[in-house]
Every structure is written in structure tokens, then in C-alpha cells.
mmCIF file of C-alpha atoms in Angstrom:
data_model
loop_
_atom_site.group_PDB
_atom_site.id
_atom_site.type_symbol
_atom_site.label_atom_id
_atom_site.label_comp_id
_atom_site.label_asym_id
_atom_site.label_seq_id
_atom_site.Cartn_x
_atom_site.Cartn_y
_atom_site.Cartn_z
ATOM 1 C CA MET A 1 -27.407 -34.637 35.585
ATOM 2 C CA ALA A 2 -29.522 -32.567 33.194
ATOM 3 C CA GLN A 3 -26.963 -29.779 33.361
ATOM 4 C CA SER A 4 -24.064 -32.098 32.424
ATOM 5 C CA ALA A 5 -26.149 -33.433 29.500
ATOM 6 C CA LYS A 6 -26.657 -29.838 28.264
ATOM 7 C CA GLN A 7 -22.933 -29.158 28.562
ATOM 8 C CA GLY A 8 -22.148 -32.349 26.628
ATOM 9 C CA THR A 9 -24.590 -31.391 23.864
ATOM 10 C CA THR A 10 -23.198 -27.858 23.712
ATOM 11 C CA GLN A 11 -19.670 -29.274 23.553
ATOM 12 C CA LYS A 12 -20.591 -31.537 20.614
ATOM 13 C CA ILE A 13 -22.290 -28.703 18.714
ATOM 14 C CA LEU A 14 -19.264 -26.466 19.263
ATOM 15 C CA GLU A 15 -16.890 -29.204 18.077
ATOM 16 C CA ALA A 16 -19.013 -29.784 14.961
ATOM 17 C CA GLN A 17 -18.988 -26.059 14.105
ATOM 18 C CA LEU A 18 -15.229 -25.847 14.595
ATOM 19 C CA MET A 19 -14.722 -28.887 12.364
ATOM 20 C CA LYS A 20 -16.871 -27.294 9.625
ATOM 21 C CA ALA A 21 -14.884 -24.054 9.808
ATOM 22 C CA ALA A 22 -11.559 -25.908 9.742
ATOM 23 C CA GLN A 23 -12.708 -28.027 6.788
ATOM 24 C CA ALA A 24 -13.798 -24.936 4.838
ATOM 25 C CA LEU A 25 -10.426 -23.286 5.487
ATOM 26 C CA GLU A 26 -8.569 -26.435 4.471
ATOM 27 C CA ASP A 27 -10.605 -26.717 1.255
ATOM 28 C CA THR A 28 -9.775 -23.118 0.358
ATOM 29 C CA MET A 29 -6.069 -23.710 0.965
ATOM 30 C CA ASP A 30 -6.119 -26.922 -1.098
ATOM 31 C CA GLU A 31 -7.828 -25.078 -3.943
ATOM 32 C CA GLN A 32 -5.189 -22.327 -3.925
ATOM 33 C CA LEU A 33 -2.334 -24.844 -3.795
ATOM 34 C CA HIS A 34 -3.855 -26.775 -6.695
ATOM 35 C CA ARG A 35 -4.151 -23.556 -8.714
ATOM 36 C CA LEU A 36 -0.505 -22.660 -7.999
ATOM 37 C CA ASP A 37 0.699 -26.162 -8.899
ATOM 38 C CA ASN A 38 -1.056 -25.974 -12.267
ATOM 39 C CA LEU A 39 0.303 -22.574 -13.352
ATOM 40 C CA SER A 40 1.727 -22.504 -16.848
ATOM 41 C CA GLU A 41 5.093 -21.003 -17.756
ATOM 42 C CA ASP A 42 3.311 -17.939 -19.173
ATOM 43 C CA ASP A 43 1.447 -17.394 -15.906
ATOM 44 C CA LEU A 44 4.680 -17.639 -13.917
ATOM 45 C CA GLU A 45 6.378 -15.199 -16.283
ATOM 46 C CA GLN A 46 3.491 -12.721 -15.902
ATOM 47 C CA ILE A 47 3.743 -12.941 -12.107
ATOM 48 C CA ARG A 48 7.503 -12.441 -12.328
ATOM 49 C CA GLN A 49 7.152 -9.417 -14.638
ATOM 50 C CA ARG A 50 4.502 -7.853 -12.383
ATOM 51 C CA ARG A 51 6.732 -8.286 -9.337
ATOM 52 C CA LEU A 52 9.764 -6.843 -11.147
ATOM 53 C CA LYS A 53 7.715 -3.820 -12.220
ATOM 54 C CA GLN A 54 6.495 -3.340 -8.646
ATOM 55 C CA MET A 55 10.057 -3.555 -7.290
ATOM 56 C CA LYS A 56 11.292 -1.005 -9.862
ATOM 57 C CA GLU A 57 8.500 1.418 -8.915
ATOM 58 C CA GLU A 58 9.332 1.027 -5.221
ATOM 59 C CA SER A 59 13.020 1.611 -5.937
ATOM 60 C CA LEU A 60 12.221 4.702 -8.006
ATOM 61 C CA LYS A 61 10.002 6.094 -5.225
ATOM 62 C CA ARG A 62 12.707 5.447 -2.656
ATOM 63 C CA SER A 63 15.345 7.216 -4.748
ATOM 64 C CA GLU A 64 12.978 10.192 -5.258
ATOM 65 C CA TRP A 65 12.361 10.369 -1.516
ATOM 66 C CA LEU A 66 16.087 10.256 -0.750
ATOM 67 C CA ALA A 67 16.722 13.006 -3.327
ATOM 68 C CA ALA A 68 14.017 15.138 -1.648
ATOM 69 C CA GLY A 69 15.754 14.888 1.746
ATOM 70 C CA HIS A 70 13.911 11.921 3.236
ATOM 71 C CA GLY A 71 15.757 9.374 5.360
ATOM 72 C CA VAL A 72 17.643 11.896 7.499
ATOM 73 C CA TYR A 73 16.510 14.076 10.374
ATOM 74 C CA SER A 74 17.398 17.607 9.306
ATOM 75 C CA GLU A 75 16.884 21.133 10.587
ATOM 76 C CA LEU A 76 15.045 23.765 8.566
ATOM 77 C CA SER A 77 16.726 27.155 8.745
ATOM 78 C CA ASN A 78 13.700 29.369 8.088
ATOM 79 C CA GLU A 79 9.957 29.435 7.464
ATOM 80 C CA ARG A 80 10.339 29.421 3.679
ATOM 81 C CA ASP A 81 12.193 26.099 3.915
ATOM 82 C CA PHE A 82 9.236 24.726 5.902
ATOM 83 C CA PHE A 83 6.764 25.503 3.114
ATOM 84 C CA ASP A 84 9.140 24.217 0.410
ATOM 85 C CA ALA A 85 9.618 20.955 2.316
ATOM 86 C CA CYS A 86 5.831 20.592 2.726
ATOM 87 C CA LYS A 87 5.286 20.952 -1.011
ATOM 88 C CA LYS A 88 8.044 18.492 -1.949
ATOM 89 C CA SER A 89 7.107 15.816 0.585
ATOM 90 C CA THR A 90 3.588 14.806 -0.415
ATOM 91 C CA SER A 91 3.902 11.270 0.947
ATOM 92 C CA GLY A 92 4.454 12.443 4.505
ATOM 93 C CA PHE A 93 6.128 15.220 6.475
ATOM 94 C CA VAL A 94 6.835 15.604 10.197
ATOM 95 C CA CYS A 95 8.158 18.848 11.645
ATOM 96 C CA HIS A 96 9.302 19.163 15.238
ATOM 97 C CA PHE A 97 8.985 22.694 16.647
ATOM 98 C CA TYR A 98 11.640 22.930 19.320
ATOM 99 C CA ARG A 99 13.458 25.291 21.642
ATOM 100 C CA SER A 100 17.128 24.527 22.303
ATOM 101 C CA SER A 101 16.761 25.239 26.037
ATOM 102 C CA THR A 102 14.044 22.582 26.524
ATOM 103 C CA PHE A 103 15.243 19.133 27.590
ATOM 104 C CA ARG A 104 12.164 17.323 26.238
ATOM 105 C CA CYS A 105 12.969 18.627 22.762
ATOM 106 C CA LYS A 106 16.295 16.796 22.916
ATOM 107 C CA ILE A 107 14.440 13.573 23.737
ATOM 108 C CA VAL A 108 12.114 14.044 20.741
ATOM 109 C CA ASP A 109 15.186 14.834 18.579
ATOM 110 C CA LYS A 110 16.797 11.551 19.562
ATOM 111 C CA HIS A 111 13.686 9.523 18.718
ATOM 112 C CA LEU A 112 13.082 11.263 15.391
ATOM 113 C CA SER A 113 16.733 10.817 14.385
ATOM 114 C CA LEU A 114 16.312 7.068 14.989
ATOM 115 C CA LEU A 115 12.991 6.912 13.095
ATOM 116 C CA ALA A 116 14.011 8.939 10.016
ATOM 117 C CA PRO A 117 16.235 6.280 8.351
ATOM 118 C CA LYS A 118 13.686 3.548 9.092
ATOM 119 C CA HIS A 119 10.749 5.443 7.546
ATOM 120 C CA VAL A 120 12.078 6.916 4.319
ATOM 121 C CA GLU A 121 8.532 7.527 3.049
ATOM 122 C CA CYS A 122 8.134 10.359 5.593
ATOM 123 C CA ARG A 123 10.462 13.353 5.762
ATOM 124 C CA MET A 124 11.354 14.277 9.339
ATOM 125 C CA THR A 125 12.619 17.757 10.160
ATOM 126 C CA LYS A 126 12.865 20.244 12.988
ATOM 127 C CA ILE A 127 12.608 24.024 13.157
ATOM 128 C CA ASP A 128 13.404 26.416 15.990
ATOM 129 C CA ALA A 129 10.086 27.847 17.213
ATOM 130 C CA GLU A 130 11.786 31.068 18.355
ATOM 131 C CA LYS A 131 13.238 31.673 14.875
ATOM 132 C CA SER A 132 9.907 31.041 13.143
ATOM 133 C CA PRO A 133 7.407 33.334 14.896
ATOM 134 C CA PHE A 134 4.992 33.478 11.932
ATOM 135 C CA LEU A 135 4.581 29.687 11.851
ATOM 136 C CA ALA A 136 4.368 29.435 15.627
ATOM 137 C CA GLN A 137 1.615 32.062 15.713
ATOM 138 C CA ARG A 138 -0.208 30.794 12.611
ATOM 139 C CA LEU A 139 -0.212 27.183 13.852
ATOM 140 C CA ASN A 140 -0.978 28.270 17.415
ATOM 141 C CA ILE A 141 2.043 26.500 18.878
ATOM 142 C CA VAL A 142 2.034 27.051 22.625
ATOM 143 C CA VAL A 143 3.500 23.834 24.008
ATOM 144 C CA ILE A 144 7.089 22.919 23.182
ATOM 145 C CA PRO A 145 7.921 20.342 21.812
ATOM 146 C CA THR A 146 5.184 20.209 19.180
ATOM 147 C CA LEU A 147 5.010 17.879 16.192
ATOM 148 C CA ILE A 148 3.264 18.950 13.002
ATOM 149 C CA LEU A 149 2.120 16.088 10.773
ATOM 150 C CA ILE A 150 1.391 16.798 7.108
ATOM 151 C CA LYS A 151 0.241 14.433 4.381
ATOM 152 C CA ASP A 152 -0.916 15.458 0.904
ATOM 153 C CA GLY A 153 -0.765 19.124 1.894
ATOM 154 C CA GLN A 154 -3.153 18.621 4.820
ATOM 155 C CA GLY A 155 -1.849 19.101 8.325
ATOM 156 C CA ASP A 156 -2.852 18.680 11.908
ATOM 157 C CA ILE A 157 -1.254 19.694 15.164
ATOM 158 C CA ALA A 158 -0.981 16.897 17.670
ATOM 159 C CA VAL A 159 -3.075 18.350 20.527
ATOM 160 C CA PRO A 160 -2.720 16.631 23.900
ATOM 161 C CA PRO A 161 -5.813 14.560 24.762
ATOM 162 C CA ASP A 162 -6.439 16.493 27.981
ATOM 163 C CA SER A 163 -6.538 19.822 26.167
ATOM 164 C CA ASP A 164 -9.824 21.739 26.357
ATOM 165 C CA LYS A 165 -9.313 23.257 22.921
ATOM 166 C CA PRO A 166 -10.717 21.411 19.898
ATOM 167 C CA LYS A 167 -8.139 20.111 17.453
ATOM 168 C CA SER A 168 -6.957 22.595 14.860
ATOM 169 C CA SER A 169 -7.439 20.962 11.516
ATOM 170 C CA GLY A 170 -7.107 22.504 8.116
ATOM 171 C CA VAL A 171 -4.993 22.972 5.064
ATOM 172 C CA LEU A 172 -1.488 24.267 5.668
ATOM 173 C CA VAL A 173 -0.316 24.148 2.085
ATOM 174 C CA GLY A 174 -2.649 24.597 -0.843
ATOM 175 C CA LEU A 175 -5.769 26.481 -1.790
ATOM 176 C CA ASP A 176 -8.507 24.281 -0.335
ATOM 177 C CA SER A 177 -10.433 26.165 2.364
ATOM 178 C CA LYS A 178 -12.901 23.444 3.381
ATOM 179 C CA ARG A 179 -12.880 22.572 7.083
ATOM 180 C CA LYS A 180 -13.156 19.024 8.313
ATOM 181 C CA GLU A 181 -15.698 18.063 10.954
ATOM 182 C CA VAL A 182 -14.134 18.202 14.418
ATOM 183 C CA LYS A 183 -14.512 14.964 16.339
ATOM 184 C CA THR A 184 -14.677 15.251 20.104
ATOM 185 C CA ILE A 185 -13.992 12.819 22.902
ATOM 186 C CA ARG A 186 -16.569 12.048 25.607
ATOM 187 C CA ASP A 187 -19.261 14.233 24.054
ATOM 188 C CA LYS A 188 -17.386 17.500 24.634
ATOM 189 C CA HIS A 189 -18.979 20.270 22.609
ATOM 190 C CA THR A 190 -16.988 22.598 20.400
ATOM 191 C CA GLU A 191 -17.509 26.354 20.612
ATOM 192 C CA GLN A 192 -19.692 26.297 17.487
ATOM 193 C CA GLU A 193 -22.056 23.733 19.013
ATOM 194 C CA GLU A 194 -22.355 25.778 22.219
ATOM 195 C CA ASP A 195 -23.168 28.890 20.172
ATOM 196 C CA ASP A 196 -25.849 26.970 18.279
ATOM 197 C CA ASP A 197 -27.453 25.810 21.529
ATOM 198 C CA SER A 198 -27.819 29.364 22.845
ATOM 199 C CA ASP A 199 -29.850 30.548 19.822
#
């Protein structure tokens, strides 16, 4: 009996708290609706002008992206094209390092060709890893297919989660030589931490 009385009291307290929260939310919504209903013509015109300006900026960005080669999944012919594409595509750049004899690369190609028109803000390309030995060595590309992701001149190789190597992170394009702190999973130590422990 005492237990059912406690449950009833708890139920009533919970209902009261939910009612308070719902009332506060309803009051906020009513306040916003009242503010929108009482907008003057000048306020509406300002909102309209702001939205038009925003739409024009978005349209201009989109046209710049399309002019820079975004929106299509293309192949880069050499390493120089890779660096040029990185510099031009500051909003986002994905490069698929592939080998034509690998079946999994064809699967990645299919998915990237479907994604490229949907995500115009990011340029999606591919380059033959065998024809770009400098990049493959410099970026330490061992596993094919490999995706390189670059934003604002900073890049990172997508390392599989079960890899024992720490993630390679650094600047691919630009002059900044600062290294970011390497985050590890499950308290795995990087080589630098192990060296520090032995001192």
C-alpha cells in the first residue's frame, strides 16, 4: 500500500513537471507568433532582402564550385593536377587513390560518382596510384582503395580503425608545419608517448 502511494505521488510530480515544461514551450511559441503577426512592412521587407542576398550568395558559390570542377566525379591525370585541385577546392576535396585491377576501387568509383552531383560543395576526384608514385609514397598509401580528404588545405588519410599505426595528420598544401595532437582509441599509445616513457 505504501509503495503504491509513493508511485502515485511520483506520478503526480512527474505530470506537474511535464505540464510546466509544456506550458513554458507553449508560451515561447505564442510569443514568437505574436511577434511575427505584428511585423511591420519595413520588417518584412528587411527579411525579404536578407533572404534574397543569402540566396544570391549561395547561387554565386554554387556557380564558382561548378566552374572549379565540382559536381562531377573526374580523374586527375597527374600529380600536378592533384595539387592544383587541392588549391582551388578550399571548401572540400576528396581524392580516391585507385588501381584499375582492384574490384573494390570500382565499387568506390560507383559511390563517388553518385555522391558528386549531390554534394557540389566538395570536389570528388580519383587518381591512379600507380601513375602517381610521389603522392603514394609521400602520403604513405599502402591500402587500395584509399580516400584522401582535404579541407582548407589540411588533409587526413582515412586510416582503418583496426590499424596499429597512428593517423597521419598534417598539412598537404600550404606552408603551415604545425602538427595536430594525435587522438588514440582505447588508450593506445603513439610511438612518441612510448619513447617518453622509456626515458
